[in-house]
């Protein structure tokens, strides 16, 4: 069922890609494309190619998290793929995905990288920093053994653990974790990426297996990036332990109720009792389900009781009765019936916006061509029965029109100068140099003030400066858009060009991303008043990830702004070239008629054929745009039937 749902989603996505490529190919053949159009199509196709659906599994250790992943995704392998045993089997955040450009492997980031001022995200672009272990797909035992790497640990002195931000000397429970030599057990790895050709991973699924809940607070990549950006989060509790204080804190601070957020009550088999009736067991499960829902402020139907271990055994042994008793099917249905449609709606909304912009631009270009043909036909037909002096007068009128249009182009050059100045000012507000300098300033302030309050104030000021830079940049984009809008309207009114207003651009998505980062930061540190060394170290580690996210955000904003600035004039310039060509052809046509080198009726026939061809192109353009719209709005049979 899961594979089929993902295959249907992938088929829907591929249908949109095919329709979009047909549109792109036809437009290129009809000479209807320009830089702005081509850029929009390429970016849309790239977004579809990179489309992923991520599912995060969050739980304290010994809740059966890895076993649940095995039961949902890997039962067809006939054995456990992820290590699953009593105690802690996932010591570092682990992503399971498929990248066809890489060999099947496990990439492991050493824990020592936590001592540097770089986030896990920064290291993704540094292949040399990772330890790579190949996966032998022909040997299931070898795969299972390789996957055990995520649970490897080592013992280090307290000072080393503190340097990595993994030992809180102010926590009264920490000393009891030391071994006889006074050393601390830490994970061997900071992050793991498993590149595995599983059918669902090939369809774009990304699975995130997180360490215990204590890591949620100490690994900023989880808190600031991976968990908030997951399309679905499964929060796993255990029937034999109930809801703990740390469970409640993580649920309220890092997950919370919302779309794609599911609570799983695992290990219900601990309540199975052959000395009790099935009705009594089910009633006990329902009571615990209701209790969990009450504590987490949910409806009971939002809590899914399951037995991951029995579900895995049932699937491997093809025991239908055991699978039914494990109740996993209800969770799987909720997960995929919520995950895929929600993701599809997001993609569909972006695609619809892109299609509307594409269709408007190309229709405008075709309408301009048709209008030019109609005007020339009107001129030619008005010459029937007229003498040479009338024709000569028309030639002079077209020549005057051409000179007036050429004069308008000088105004455009003046606009270009202002455009260049505003573009420079835009980059001054949001350039990567500013981002780098701001980050260095915060780190310097952190070094000067080793107290928690001072460090927190430095980060707060950083967010204020970053927000001010984005606001200033947004004002520049508005100024550029308004200036270009005036130019577009001037050419439209003075020369009859059919021009849609410039392609809009907004920094709002990046401001929203910054706001979400800031909100997570304040939720974690905003109200705390403890002035402890461990809190300062933790905040510094969080700032490394904050800085990485901000760099990524500003880099994307700069790339988008640069692409926008390159093409904002493209539709205007394309129609200017087209209009100049039409004026030149009109003048040449009238000249030939004046010189009696062309038959007037032949010329009229040729233009009428051109008009018919353009009308046919317009119909074909509508058909291709309609095909994209149909592909975007296509539904999944299985999901709709289930709904």
Coordinates of C-alpha atoms in Angstrom, one line a residue:
X1 CA 0.0 0.0 0.0
X2 CA 2.8 2.5 1.0
X3 CA 4.8 1.7 -2.1
X4 CA 1.8 2.1 -4.3
X5 CA 0.9 5.5 -2.7
X6 CA 4.4 6.7 -3.3
X7 CA 4.5 5.4 -6.8
X8 CA 1.2 7.2 -7.5
X9 CA 2.7 10.4 -6.1
X10 CA 5.8 10.0 -8.2
X11 CA 3.7 9.2 -11.3
X12 CA 1.7 12.4 -10.7
X13 CA 4.9 14.4 -10.4
X14 CA 6.3 12.8 -13.6
X15 CA 3.1 13.6 -15.4
X16 CA 3.5 17.3 -14.5
X17 CA 7.2 17.1 -15.6
X18 CA 6.2 15.6 -19.0
X19 CA 3.5 18.2 -19.6
X20 CA 5.9 21.0 -18.7
X21 CA 8.6 19.7 -20.9
X22 CA 6.2 19.4 -23.9
X23 CA 5.2 23.1 -23.2
X24 CA 8.9 24.1 -23.0
X25 CA 9.9 22.2 -26.3
X26 CA 6.9 23.7 -28.2
X27 CA 7.6 27.2 -27.0
X28 CA 11.2 27.0 -28.1
X29 CA 10.2 25.8 -31.5
X30 CA 7.7 28.6 -31.8
X31 CA 10.3 31.2 -30.7
X32 CA 8.0 32.2 -27.9
X33 CA 10.5 31.8 -25.0
X34 CA 12.6 34.4 -23.3
X35 CA 15.1 34.4 -20.5
X36 CA 12.4 34.9 -17.8
X37 CA 10.3 32.1 -19.1
X38 CA 13.1 29.7 -19.6
X39 CA 14.4 30.4 -16.1
X40 CA 11.0 29.8 -14.5
X41 CA 10.5 26.5 -16.3
X42 CA 14.0 25.3 -15.4
X43 CA 13.5 26.2 -11.8
X44 CA 10.1 24.5 -11.7
X45 CA 11.6 21.3 -13.2
X46 CA 14.5 21.4 -10.8
X47 CA 12.1 21.8 -7.8
X48 CA 10.1 18.8 -9.0
X49 CA 13.3 16.7 -9.5
X50 CA 14.5 17.5 -6.0
X51 CA 11.1 17.0 -4.3
X52 CA 11.4 15.0 -1.1
X53 CA 9.0 13.8 1.6
X54 CA 10.7 13.6 5.0
X55 CA 9.4 11.6 8.0
X56 CA 11.1 12.1 11.4
X57 CA 10.8 9.6 14.3
X58 CA 11.3 11.1 17.7
X59 CA 11.4 9.3 21.0
X60 CA 13.3 8.6 24.2
X61 CA 15.5 5.5 24.1
X62 CA 13.8 2.1 24.6
X63 CA 10.5 3.3 23.1
X64 CA 10.9 1.0 20.1
X65 CA 11.6 3.8 17.6
X66 CA 14.0 1.8 15.4
X67 CA 11.7 -1.2 15.5
X68 CA 8.8 0.9 14.3
X69 CA 10.9 2.1 11.4
X70 CA 11.8 -1.5 10.6
X71 CA 8.1 -2.5 10.8
X72 CA 6.8 0.3 8.6
X73 CA 9.6 0.4 5.9
X74 CA 11.9 -2.6 6.0
X75 CA 9.8 -5.7 6.8
X76 CA 10.1 -7.0 3.3
X77 CA 13.8 -7.7 3.8
X78 CA 12.8 -10.5 6.2
X79 CA 14.9 -9.2 9.1
X80 CA 15.7 -6.1 11.1
X81 CA 17.6 -3.6 9.0
X82 CA 18.1 -0.9 11.7
X83 CA 19.5 -2.3 15.0
X84 CA 16.8 -2.7 17.6
X85 CA 17.5 -3.9 21.1
X86 CA 17.0 -2.8 24.8
X87 CA 18.8 0.4 25.5
X88 CA 20.1 3.0 23.1
X89 CA 20.6 1.7 19.6
X90 CA 20.5 5.1 17.8
X91 CA 23.3 7.3 19.2
X92 CA 23.4 10.0 16.4
X93 CA 20.8 11.5 14.1
X94 CA 20.5 9.2 11.2
X95 CA 19.0 9.9 7.8
X96 CA 17.9 7.2 5.4
X97 CA 17.6 8.3 1.8
X98 CA 18.6 7.5 -1.8
X99 CA 20.9 9.6 -4.0
X100 CA 21.4 7.8 -7.3
X101 CA 24.6 9.7 -7.9
X102 CA 26.3 8.0 -5.0
X103 CA 27.0 4.3 -4.3
X104 CA 25.0 2.5 -1.5
X105 CA 26.9 3.5 1.6
X106 CA 26.8 4.9 5.1
X107 CA 28.4 8.4 5.5
X108 CA 29.4 9.2 9.1
X109 CA 30.4 12.6 10.5
X110 CA 32.9 12.3 13.4
X111 CA 31.8 13.6 16.7
X112 CA 35.0 15.7 16.9
X113 CA 33.4 18.1 14.4
X114 CA 31.2 19.5 17.2
X115 CA 34.3 21.3 18.5
X116 CA 34.3 23.5 15.3
X117 CA 32.1 26.5 14.5
X118 CA 30.3 24.6 11.8
X119 CA 26.9 22.9 11.8
X120 CA 26.1 19.5 10.4
X121 CA 24.5 21.3 7.4
X122 CA 27.8 23.0 6.7
X123 CA 29.6 19.7 6.5
X124 CA 27.2 18.3 3.9
X125 CA 29.2 20.2 1.3
X126 CA 32.5 18.8 2.6
X127 CA 32.7 15.2 1.5
X128 CA 36.2 14.8 2.9
X129 CA 34.9 15.4 6.5
X130 CA 32.8 12.2 6.4
X131 CA 33.8 8.6 6.9
X132 CA 32.2 6.5 4.1
X133 CA 31.4 2.8 4.6
X134 CA 30.2 0.9 1.5
X135 CA 27.0 -1.3 1.8
X136 CA 27.0 -4.8 0.4
X137 CA 23.4 -5.1 -0.8
X138 CA 23.7 -8.8 -1.5
X139 CA 24.3 -9.7 2.1
X140 CA 21.5 -8.8 4.6
X141 CA 23.7 -9.7 7.5
X142 CA 26.4 -7.3 6.3
X143 CA 23.8 -4.5 5.9
X144 CA 22.6 -5.1 9.4
X145 CA 26.2 -5.1 10.8
X146 CA 27.0 -1.8 8.9
X147 CA 23.9 -0.1 10.3
X148 CA 25.2 -0.9 13.8
X149 CA 27.7 2.0 13.3
X150 CA 25.0 4.5 14.3
X151 CA 25.1 3.0 17.8
X152 CA 28.9 3.0 18.3
X153 CA 30.2 5.0 21.3
X154 CA 33.5 5.7 23.0
X155 CA 34.6 7.0 26.4
X156 CA 36.4 10.4 26.7
X157 CA 37.6 12.6 29.5
X158 CA 35.1 15.1 30.9
X159 CA 37.0 18.1 29.4
X160 CA 36.7 16.6 25.9
X161 CA 33.0 15.9 26.3
X162 CA 32.5 19.5 27.5
X163 CA 34.3 20.8 24.5
X164 CA 31.8 19.0 22.3
X165 CA 28.9 20.4 24.4
X166 CA 28.1 16.8 25.6
X167 CA 28.7 17.2 29.3
X168 CA 26.7 19.5 31.6
X169 CA 28.7 19.9 34.8
X170 CA 25.7 21.8 36.4
X171 CA 23.4 18.7 35.8
X172 CA 23.4 16.8 39.1
X173 CA 22.7 13.5 37.3
X174 CA 25.8 13.7 35.1
X175 CA 28.4 12.5 37.6
X176 CA 26.7 9.1 37.9
X177 CA 27.1 8.6 34.2
X178 CA 30.9 8.5 34.5
X179 CA 32.8 5.2 34.4
X180 CA 35.5 4.1 36.9
X181 CA 38.1 6.2 35.1
X182 CA 35.9 9.3 35.3
X183 CA 35.2 9.2 31.6
X184 CA 32.0 10.1 29.7
X185 CA 30.3 7.8 27.1
X186 CA 29.6 9.7 23.9
X187 CA 28.5 8.8 20.4
X188 CA 31.3 8.0 18.0
X189 CA 29.5 9.9 15.3
X190 CA 27.7 13.3 15.1
X191 CA 25.5 12.4 12.1
X192 CA 24.9 9.5 9.8
X193 CA 23.5 9.4 6.2
X194 CA 22.5 6.0 4.9
X195 CA 22.3 5.9 1.1
X196 CA 20.1 2.9 0.6
X197 CA 18.1 1.9 -2.6
X198 CA 14.8 1.1 -0.9
X199 CA 11.8 1.4 -3.2
X200 CA 10.2 4.2 -1.0
X201 CA 13.5 6.0 -0.7
X202 CA 13.9 5.9 -4.5
X203 CA 10.5 7.6 -4.7
X204 CA 11.8 10.6 -2.6
X205 CA 11.1 9.5 1.0
X206 CA 13.7 10.6 3.6
X207 CA 13.5 8.9 7.0
X208 CA 15.0 10.6 10.0
X209 CA 15.9 8.4 13.0
X210 CA 16.7 10.6 16.0
X211 CA 18.6 9.8 19.2
X212 CA 17.0 10.0 22.6
X213 CA 15.1 13.1 23.7
X214 CA 18.2 14.6 25.4
X215 CA 19.8 14.9 22.0
X216 CA 16.8 17.1 20.9
X217 CA 18.1 19.8 23.2
X218 CA 21.8 19.4 22.5
X219 CA 22.0 18.8 18.7
X220 CA 20.9 22.1 17.2
X221 CA 20.6 20.6 13.7
X222 CA 17.6 18.5 15.0
X223 CA 16.0 21.4 16.9
X224 CA 16.4 24.1 14.2
X225 CA 16.3 22.2 11.0
X226 CA 15.5 18.6 10.6
X227 CA 12.5 18.2 12.9
X228 CA 10.8 21.5 12.1
X229 CA 11.2 20.9 8.4
X230 CA 10.0 17.3 8.4
X231 CA 6.7 16.8 6.5
X232 CA 5.6 14.3 9.2
X233 CA 6.9 13.7 12.7
X234 CA 6.0 10.5 14.6
X235 CA 6.4 11.0 18.4
X236 CA 6.7 7.6 20.0
X237 CA 5.8 6.8 23.5
X238 CA 5.7 3.4 25.2
X239 CA 2.8 1.7 26.9
X240 CA 5.0 0.2 29.5
X241 CA 6.5 3.6 30.6
X242 CA 3.7 6.1 29.9
X243 CA 4.3 9.8 29.3
X244 CA 7.4 11.1 31.1
X245 CA 8.3 14.7 32.0
X246 CA 10.9 14.8 29.2
X247 CA 8.3 13.5 26.8
X248 CA 5.9 16.4 27.6
X249 CA 8.7 19.0 27.3
X250 CA 9.8 17.8 23.9
X251 CA 6.2 17.5 22.7
X252 CA 5.4 21.1 23.8
X253 CA 8.7 22.7 22.8
X254 CA 9.8 20.9 19.6
X255 CA 6.8 19.1 18.1
X256 CA 3.3 20.0 19.2
X257 CA 0.0 19.3 17.5
X258 CA -0.4 20.2 13.9
X259 CA -0.5 18.8 10.3
X260 CA 1.6 15.7 10.0
X261 CA 2.3 15.4 13.7
X262 CA 1.3 11.9 15.0
X263 CA 1.6 10.3 18.4
X264 CA 2.4 6.6 18.6
X265 CA 1.8 4.6 21.8
X266 CA 4.1 1.7 21.1
X267 CA 4.5 -1.7 22.9
X268 CA 0.9 -2.4 23.5
X269 CA 1.8 -6.0 23.5
X270 CA 3.1 -5.4 27.0
X271 CA -0.6 -5.3 28.0
X272 CA -1.5 -8.5 26.2
X273 CA -2.4 -11.1 28.8
X274 CA -3.7 -14.6 28.1
X275 CA -5.4 -14.6 31.5
X276 CA -7.6 -11.6 30.5
X277 CA -10.2 -11.4 27.8
X278 CA -9.5 -9.6 24.6
X279 CA -12.2 -7.0 25.5
X280 CA -10.5 -6.3 28.8
X281 CA -7.1 -5.8 27.0
X282 CA -8.6 -3.5 24.4
X283 CA -10.3 -1.5 27.1
X284 CA -7.0 -1.1 28.9
X285 CA -5.3 0.1 25.7
X286 CA -8.1 2.6 25.1
X287 CA -7.8 3.9 28.7
X288 CA -4.1 4.5 28.2
X289 CA -4.7 6.0 24.7
X290 CA -7.2 8.4 26.3
X291 CA -4.7 9.3 29.1
X292 CA -1.9 10.1 26.6
X293 CA -4.3 12.2 24.6
X294 CA -5.4 14.1 27.6
X295 CA -1.8 14.8 28.8
X296 CA -0.7 16.0 25.3
X297 CA -4.0 18.0 24.7
X298 CA -5.1 15.8 21.8
X299 CA -8.1 13.8 20.7
X300 CA -7.8 10.1 21.5
X301 CA -8.1 9.3 17.7
X302 CA -4.8 11.3 17.3
X303 CA -2.9 8.7 19.4
X304 CA -2.1 5.4 17.6
X305 CA -1.6 2.4 19.8
X306 CA 0.7 -0.2 18.1
X307 CA 3.1 -3.0 18.7
X308 CA 6.0 -2.4 16.3
X309 CA 7.7 -5.6 17.3
X310 CA 4.7 -7.8 16.7
X311 CA 3.9 -6.0 13.4
X312 CA 7.4 -6.7 12.2
X313 CA 7.2 -10.4 13.2
X314 CA 3.7 -10.6 11.6
X315 CA 4.9 -9.1 8.3
X316 CA 8.0 -11.2 8.1
X317 CA 6.1 -14.4 8.9
X318 CA 3.0 -13.3 6.8
X319 CA 0.9 -13.7 9.9
X320 CA -2.2 -11.7 9.0
X321 CA -3.8 -12.1 12.4
X322 CA -0.7 -10.9 14.3
X323 CA -0.4 -7.9 11.9
X324 CA -4.1 -7.0 12.6
X325 CA -3.5 -7.3 16.4
X326 CA -0.4 -5.0 16.2
X327 CA -2.7 -2.2 14.8
X328 CA 0.1 -0.9 12.6
X329 CA -2.2 -0.6 9.5
X330 CA -4.1 2.3 11.1
X331 CA -0.9 4.2 11.8
X332 CA 0.4 3.5 8.3
X333 CA -2.9 4.7 6.8
X334 CA -2.9 7.9 8.8
X335 CA 0.8 8.6 8.0
X336 CA 0.6 8.2 4.2
X337 CA -3.0 9.5 3.8
X338 CA -1.9 12.7 5.5
X339 CA 1.7 13.0 4.4
X340 CA 1.4 12.6 0.6
X341 CA -1.8 14.8 0.0
X342 CA -0.4 17.6 2.2
X343 CA 2.9 17.5 0.3
X344 CA 1.1 17.4 -3.0
X345 CA -1.0 20.4 -2.1
X346 CA 2.1 22.4 -1.4
X347 CA 3.7 21.4 -4.7
X348 CA 0.4 21.9 -6.6
X349 CA 0.1 25.5 -5.3
X350 CA 3.6 26.4 -6.4
X351 CA 3.0 24.8 -9.8
X352 CA -0.3 26.6 -10.3
X353 CA 1.4 29.9 -9.6
X354 CA 4.2 29.1 -12.1
X355 CA 1.8 28.0 -14.8
X356 CA -0.3 31.2 -14.4
X357 CA 2.8 33.4 -14.8
X358 CA 4.0 31.3 -17.8
X359 CA 0.7 31.4 -19.5
X360 CA 0.3 35.1 -19.0
X361 CA 3.7 35.9 -20.4
X362 CA 3.4 33.7 -23.5
X363 CA -0.1 34.8 -24.3
X364 CA 1.0 38.4 -24.1
X365 CA 3.8 37.7 -26.6
X366 CA 1.5 35.9 -29.0
X367 CA -1.2 38.6 -28.7
X368 CA 1.5 41.2 -29.5
X369 CA 2.4 39.3 -32.7
X370 CA -1.2 38.9 -33.7
X371 CA -1.9 42.5 -33.1
X372 CA 1.1 43.5 -35.2
X373 CA -0.2 41.3 -38.1
X374 CA -3.7 42.7 -37.8
X375 CA -2.3 46.3 -37.9
X376 CA -0.2 45.5 -41.0
X377 CA -3.2 43.8 -42.7
X378 CA -5.3 46.9 -41.9
X379 CA -2.7 49.1 -43.5
X380 CA -2.3 46.9 -46.5
X381 CA -6.0 46.6 -47.2
X382 CA -6.4 50.4 -46.8
X383 CA -4.0 50.7 -49.8
X384 CA -6.3 49.0 -52.2
X385 CA -7.0 51.4 -55.0
X386 CA -4.8 54.1 -53.6
X387 CA -2.2 56.0 -55.6
X388 CA 1.6 56.3 -54.9
X389 CA 1.3 59.5 -53.0
X390 CA -0.9 57.8 -50.4
X391 CA 1.5 54.9 -50.1
X392 CA 4.4 57.4 -49.8
X393 CA 2.5 59.2 -47.0
X394 CA 2.0 55.9 -45.1
X395 CA 5.8 55.2 -45.5
X396 CA 6.6 58.5 -43.9
X397 CA 4.1 57.9 -41.1
X398 CA 5.7 54.5 -40.3
X399 CA 9.1 56.1 -40.4
X400 CA 8.0 58.7 -37.9
X401 CA 6.6 56.0 -35.6
X402 CA 9.9 54.1 -35.8
X403 CA 11.9 57.2 -34.9
X404 CA 9.6 57.9 -31.9
X405 CA 10.1 54.3 -30.8
X406 CA 13.9 54.6 -31.1
X407 CA 13.7 57.8 -29.0
X408 CA 11.8 55.8 -26.3
X409 CA 14.7 53.4 -26.2
X410 CA 17.0 56.2 -25.0
X411 CA 14.6 56.6 -22.0
X412 CA 15.0 52.9 -21.4
X413 CA 18.8 53.3 -21.2
X414 CA 18.4 55.9 -18.5
X415 CA 16.2 53.5 -16.6
X416 CA 18.9 50.9 -16.9
X417 CA 21.3 53.2 -15.1
X418 CA 18.9 53.6 -12.2
X419 CA 18.2 49.9 -12.3
X420 CA 22.0 49.2 -12.0
X421 CA 22.3 51.5 -9.0
X422 CA 19.3 50.0 -7.2
X423 CA 20.6 46.5 -7.9
X424 CA 23.9 47.4 -6.3
X425 CA 22.1 48.9 -3.2
X426 CA 20.0 45.7 -3.0
X427 CA 23.2 43.5 -2.8
X428 CA 24.6 46.0 -0.3
X429 CA 21.7 45.2 2.0
X430 CA 21.8 41.4 1.7
X431 CA 25.3 40.5 0.4
X432 CA 27.1 37.5 1.8
X433 CA 29.9 39.8 3.1
X434 CA 27.3 41.4 5.5
X435 CA 26.2 37.9 6.6
X436 CA 29.8 36.9 7.3
X437 CA 30.7 40.1 9.2
X438 CA 27.5 39.8 11.3
X439 CA 28.3 36.2 12.3
X440 CA 31.9 37.2 13.2
X441 CA 30.6 40.0 15.3
X442 CA 28.4 37.7 17.3
X443 CA 31.2 35.3 17.9
X444 CA 33.5 38.1 19.1
X445 CA 30.8 39.3 21.5
X446 CA 30.4 35.7 22.7
X447 CA 34.1 35.5 23.4
X448 CA 34.1 38.8 25.3
X449 CA 31.1 37.9 27.4
X450 CA 31.3 34.3 28.8
X451 CA 28.1 34.8 30.7
X452 CA 24.8 33.5 29.5
X453 CA 22.9 36.8 29.5
X454 CA 25.6 38.5 27.5
X455 CA 25.7 35.7 25.0
X456 CA 22.0 35.7 24.7
X457 CA 21.9 39.5 24.1
X458 CA 24.5 39.1 21.3
X459 CA 22.3 36.6 19.5
X460 CA 19.2 38.8 20.0
X461 CA 21.0 41.8 18.5
X462 CA 22.1 39.5 15.6
X463 CA 18.5 38.6 14.8
X464 CA 17.6 42.3 14.9
X465 CA 20.4 43.3 12.4
X466 CA 19.5 40.4 10.1
X467 CA 15.8 41.3 10.1
X468 CA 16.7 45.0 9.4
X469 CA 18.9 43.9 6.5
X470 CA 16.1 41.8 4.9
X471 CA 13.6 44.6 5.4
X472 CA 16.0 47.1 3.7
X473 CA 16.5 44.7 0.8
X474 CA 12.7 44.2 0.5
X475 CA 12.3 47.9 0.2
X476 CA 14.8 47.9 -2.7
X477 CA 13.0 45.1 -4.5
X478 CA 9.8 47.0 -4.2
X479 CA 11.5 50.2 -5.6
X480 CA 12.9 48.2 -8.5
X481 CA 9.6 46.6 -9.2
X482 CA 7.7 49.9 -9.1
X483 CA 10.3 51.6 -11.4
X484 CA 10.1 48.7 -13.9
X485 CA 6.3 48.8 -13.7
X486 CA 6.3 52.5 -14.8
X487 CA 8.5 51.6 -17.7
X488 CA 6.4 48.7 -18.7
X489 CA 3.2 50.8 -18.6
X490 CA 4.9 53.6 -20.6
X491 CA 5.9 51.3 -23.4
X492 CA 2.4 49.7 -23.4
X493 CA 0.5 53.0 -23.6
X494 CA 2.9 54.9 -25.9
X495 CA 3.5 52.0 -28.4
X496 CA 0.6 49.7 -27.9
X497 CA 2.6 46.8 -26.6
X498 CA 0.8 44.1 -24.7
X499 CA 3.0 43.7 -21.6
X500 CA 2.3 41.9 -18.3
X501 CA 3.8 43.7 -15.4
X502 CA 7.3 42.6 -14.3
X503 CA 7.7 39.2 -12.7
X504 CA 7.1 39.8 -9.0
X505 CA 9.8 39.0 -6.4
X506 CA 9.5 39.0 -2.6
X507 CA 11.8 38.2 0.2
X508 CA 8.9 37.2 2.4
X509 CA 9.7 33.5 2.3
X510 CA 13.2 34.3 3.6
X511 CA 11.8 36.6 6.3
X512 CA 9.4 33.8 7.3
X513 CA 12.3 31.4 7.5
X514 CA 14.3 33.8 9.7
X515 CA 11.3 34.3 11.9
X516 CA 10.9 30.5 12.4
X517 CA 14.6 30.2 13.3
X518 CA 14.3 33.1 15.8
X519 CA 11.1 31.6 17.3
X520 CA 12.9 28.3 18.0
X521 CA 15.8 30.1 19.5
X522 CA 13.6 32.1 21.9
X523 CA 11.6 29.0 22.8
X524 CA 14.9 27.3 23.7
X525 CA 16.7 30.2 25.4
X526 CA 14.4 33.2 25.6
X527 CA 13.1 32.8 29.2
X528 CA 16.1 31.0 30.7
X529 CA 18.0 32.9 33.3
X530 CA 20.6 30.3 34.4
X531 CA 24.1 31.7 34.1
X532 CA 26.1 28.5 33.7
X533 CA 29.0 27.5 31.6
X534 CA 27.2 24.6 30.1
X535 CA 24.3 26.8 28.9
X536 CA 26.8 29.2 27.3
X537 CA 28.5 26.3 25.5
X538 CA 25.1 25.0 24.4
X539 CA 24.0 28.4 23.1
X540 CA 27.3 28.7 21.2
X541 CA 26.6 25.3 19.5
X542 CA 23.1 26.5 18.7
X543 CA 24.5 29.7 17.2
X544 CA 26.7 27.6 14.9
X545 CA 23.6 26.0 13.4
X546 CA 21.7 29.4 13.4
X547 CA 24.6 30.9 11.5
X548 CA 24.5 28.0 9.0
X549 CA 20.8 28.4 8.5
X550 CA 21.1 32.1 8.0
X551 CA 23.9 31.7 5.5
X552 CA 21.9 29.2 3.6
X553 CA 18.8 31.5 3.7
X554 CA 20.7 34.6 2.5
X555 CA 22.6 32.5 -0.2
X556 CA 19.2 31.3 -1.5
X557 CA 17.8 34.9 -1.4
X558 CA 20.9 36.2 -3.2
X559 CA 20.6 33.6 -5.9
X560 CA 16.9 34.3 -6.3
X561 CA 17.4 38.0 -6.4
X562 CA 20.3 37.7 -9.0
X563 CA 18.1 35.5 -11.2
X564 CA 15.2 37.9 -10.9
X565 CA 17.4 40.9 -11.7
X566 CA 18.7 39.1 -14.8
X567 CA 15.3 38.5 -16.3
X568 CA 13.1 41.3 -15.0
X569 CA 13.6 43.2 -18.2
X570 CA 13.5 40.1 -20.4
X571 CA 9.7 40.3 -21.4
X572 CA 10.1 44.1 -22.1
X573 CA 13.2 43.6 -24.2
X574 CA 11.7 40.7 -26.1
X575 CA 8.6 42.8 -27.1
X576 CA 10.9 45.7 -27.9
X577 CA 12.8 43.5 -30.4
X578 CA 9.6 42.2 -31.8
X579 CA 8.1 45.6 -32.2
X580 CA 11.2 47.0 -33.9
X581 CA 11.1 44.0 -36.3
X582 CA 7.5 44.6 -37.0
X583 CA 8.1 48.3 -37.7
X584 CA 11.0 47.4 -40.0
X585 CA 8.9 44.8 -41.9
X586 CA 6.0 47.2 -42.2
X587 CA 8.2 49.8 -43.7
X588 CA 9.8 47.3 -46.1
X589 CA 6.4 46.0 -47.1
X590 CA 5.0 49.4 -47.9
X591 CA 8.3 50.3 -49.7
X592 CA 8.0 47.3 -52.0
X593 CA 4.4 48.0 -52.8
X594 CA 5.4 51.6 -53.5
X595 CA 8.1 50.4 -55.8
X596 CA 5.7 48.0 -57.4
X597 CA 8.0 45.1 -56.7
X598 CA 5.4 43.2 -54.7
X599 CA 1.8 42.5 -55.4
X600 CA -0.5 44.1 -52.8
X601 CA -2.9 41.1 -52.9
X602 CA 0.0 38.6 -52.5
X603 CA 1.2 40.5 -49.5
X604 CA -2.3 40.6 -48.0
X605 CA -2.6 36.8 -48.5
X606 CA 0.7 36.2 -46.9
X607 CA -0.2 38.2 -43.8
X608 CA -3.6 36.5 -43.5
X609 CA -1.8 33.1 -43.6
X610 CA 0.5 34.4 -40.9
X611 CA -2.5 35.5 -38.8
X612 CA -4.0 32.1 -39.1
X613 CA -0.8 30.4 -38.1
X614 CA -0.5 32.7 -35.0
X615 CA -4.1 31.9 -34.1
X616 CA -3.3 28.2 -34.4
X617 CA -0.3 28.7 -32.2
X618 CA -2.4 30.4 -29.6
X619 CA -4.8 27.5 -29.6
X620 CA -1.9 25.1 -29.2
X621 CA -0.4 27.1 -26.4
X622 CA -3.8 27.0 -24.6
X623 CA -3.9 23.2 -25.1
X624 CA -0.4 22.7 -23.7
X625 CA -1.1 24.9 -20.7
X626 CA -4.3 23.0 -20.2
X627 CA -2.4 19.8 -20.3
X628 CA -0.1 21.1 -17.5
X629 CA -3.2 22.2 -15.5
X630 CA -4.8 18.8 -15.9
X631 CA -1.6 17.1 -14.8
X632 CA -1.3 19.4 -11.7
X633 CA -4.9 18.8 -10.7
X634 CA -4.9 15.0 -11.3
X635 CA -5.9 13.0 -8.3
X636 CA -4.7 9.7 -6.8
X637 CA -7.3 7.0 -7.2
X638 CA -6.2 5.1 -4.1
X639 CA -6.0 8.1 -1.8
X640 CA -9.3 9.6 -3.0
X641 CA -11.1 6.3 -2.6
X642 CA -9.7 6.0 0.9
X643 CA -10.8 9.5 1.7

